């Protein structure tokens, strides 16, 4: 079956939309993995990754750079992630945004 990894970046922890639903979906299906990062510190409790989606996250061992990538979000974020994928050698035909 198909494996899916969601890299989800939000400004603060409370801005993660559908966090409970995504956790439930991933909990029911071991082929789905959700990874979250926040870009700004806040007064909220957070023990996950901090920072924008970067080369380190995209080139992690669990990411298959031959996979199909769907990128969505604000235009500047999309262009940043698409550029990073290009720098990592992901063919543009494997990136949809």
GROMACS .gro file of C-alpha atoms in nm:
model
   97
    1UNK     CA    1   0.000   0.000   0.000
    2UNK     CA    2   0.084   0.364  -0.027
    3UNK     CA    3   0.266   0.535   0.256
    4UNK     CA    4   0.192   0.903   0.330
    5UNK     CA    5   0.382   1.156   0.536
    6UNK     CA    6   0.234   1.493   0.623
    7UNK     CA    7   0.483   1.770   0.708
    8UNK     CA    8   0.268   2.039   0.864
    9UNK     CA    9   0.402   2.382   0.953
   10UNK     CA   10   0.203   2.638   1.151
   11UNK     CA   11   0.296   2.965   1.313
   12UNK     CA   12   0.198   2.847   1.664
   13UNK     CA   13   0.068   2.516   1.807
   14UNK     CA   14  -0.292   2.642   1.828
   15UNK     CA   15  -0.290   2.729   1.457
   16UNK     CA   16  -0.261   2.364   1.354
   17UNK     CA   17  -0.595   2.299   1.189
   18UNK     CA   18  -0.753   1.954   1.226
   19UNK     CA   19  -0.481   1.842   1.466
   20UNK     CA   20  -0.708   1.600   1.652
   21UNK     CA   21  -0.852   1.455   1.332
   22UNK     CA   22  -0.507   1.410   1.180
   23UNK     CA   23  -0.381   1.238   1.495
   24UNK     CA   24  -0.679   1.002   1.489
   25UNK     CA   25  -0.627   0.917   1.121
   26UNK     CA   26  -0.256   0.848   1.175
   27UNK     CA   27  -0.337   0.645   1.486
   28UNK     CA   28  -0.567   0.417   1.285
   29UNK     CA   29  -0.331   0.369   0.991
   30UNK     CA   30   0.036   0.287   1.044
   31UNK     CA   31   0.118   0.391   0.686
   32UNK     CA   32   0.029   0.752   0.765
   33UNK     CA   33   0.268   0.970   0.962
   34UNK     CA   34   0.206   1.331   1.069
   35UNK     CA   35   0.499   1.554   1.159
   36UNK     CA   36   0.439   1.903   1.291
   37UNK     CA   37   0.658   2.208   1.327
   38UNK     CA   38   0.585   2.560   1.447
   39UNK     CA   39   0.770   2.867   1.326
   40UNK     CA   40   0.730   3.099   1.626
   41UNK     CA   41   0.764   3.052   1.996
   42UNK     CA   42   0.459   3.135   2.200
   43UNK     CA   43   0.327   3.095   2.552
   44UNK     CA   44   0.171   2.764   2.444
   45UNK     CA   45   0.320   2.434   2.550
   46UNK     CA   46   0.504   2.267   2.260
   47UNK     CA   47   0.752   1.980   2.257
   48UNK     CA   48   0.773   1.929   1.880
   49UNK     CA   49   0.999   2.070   1.613
   50UNK     CA   50   1.049   2.444   1.581
   51UNK     CA   51   1.128   2.615   1.252
   52UNK     CA   52   1.013   2.623   0.893
   53UNK     CA   53   1.008   2.313   0.676
   54UNK     CA   54   1.371   2.294   0.570
   55UNK     CA   55   1.622   2.071   0.389
   56UNK     CA   56   1.687   1.872   0.707
   57UNK     CA   57   1.318   1.781   0.739
   58UNK     CA   58   1.276   1.710   0.368
   59UNK     CA   59   1.589   1.493   0.348
   60UNK     CA   60   1.519   1.292   0.664
   61UNK     CA   61   1.559   0.913   0.642
   62UNK     CA   62   1.182   0.857   0.647
   63UNK     CA   63   1.123   1.083   0.342
   64UNK     CA   64   1.147   0.913   0.001
   65UNK     CA   65   1.276   1.178  -0.239
   66UNK     CA   66   1.136   0.966  -0.526
   67UNK     CA   67   0.784   1.011  -0.384
   68UNK     CA   68   0.512   1.236  -0.516
   69UNK     CA   69   0.502   1.566  -0.323
   70UNK     CA   70   0.190   1.778  -0.278
   71UNK     CA   71   0.270   2.126  -0.145
   72UNK     CA   72   0.006   2.370  -0.026
   73UNK     CA   73   0.001   2.685   0.184
   74UNK     CA   74   0.084   3.051   0.141
   75UNK     CA   75   0.254   3.128  -0.194
   76UNK     CA   76   0.590   3.220  -0.040
   77UNK     CA   77   0.598   2.896   0.161
   78UNK     CA   78   0.507   2.693  -0.146
   79UNK     CA   79   0.786   2.848  -0.351
   80UNK     CA   80   1.035   2.794  -0.067
   81UNK     CA   81   0.947   2.424  -0.028
   82UNK     CA   82   0.936   2.367  -0.407
   83UNK     CA   83   1.282   2.528  -0.434
   84UNK     CA   84   1.417   2.311  -0.153
   85UNK     CA   85   1.280   1.996  -0.319
   86UNK     CA   86   1.445   2.102  -0.645
   87UNK     CA   87   1.777   2.157  -0.461
   88UNK     CA   88   1.743   1.804  -0.317
   89UNK     CA   89   1.705   1.661  -0.668
   90UNK     CA   90   1.332   1.592  -0.668
   91UNK     CA   91   1.215   1.615  -1.033
   92UNK     CA   92   0.956   1.890  -1.090
   93UNK     CA   93   0.724   1.624  -1.236
   94UNK     CA   94   0.704   1.474  -0.883
   95UNK     CA   95   0.600   1.804  -0.719
   96UNK     CA   96   0.241   1.929  -0.734
   97UNK     CA   97   0.136   2.264  -0.590
   0.00000   0.00000   0.00000
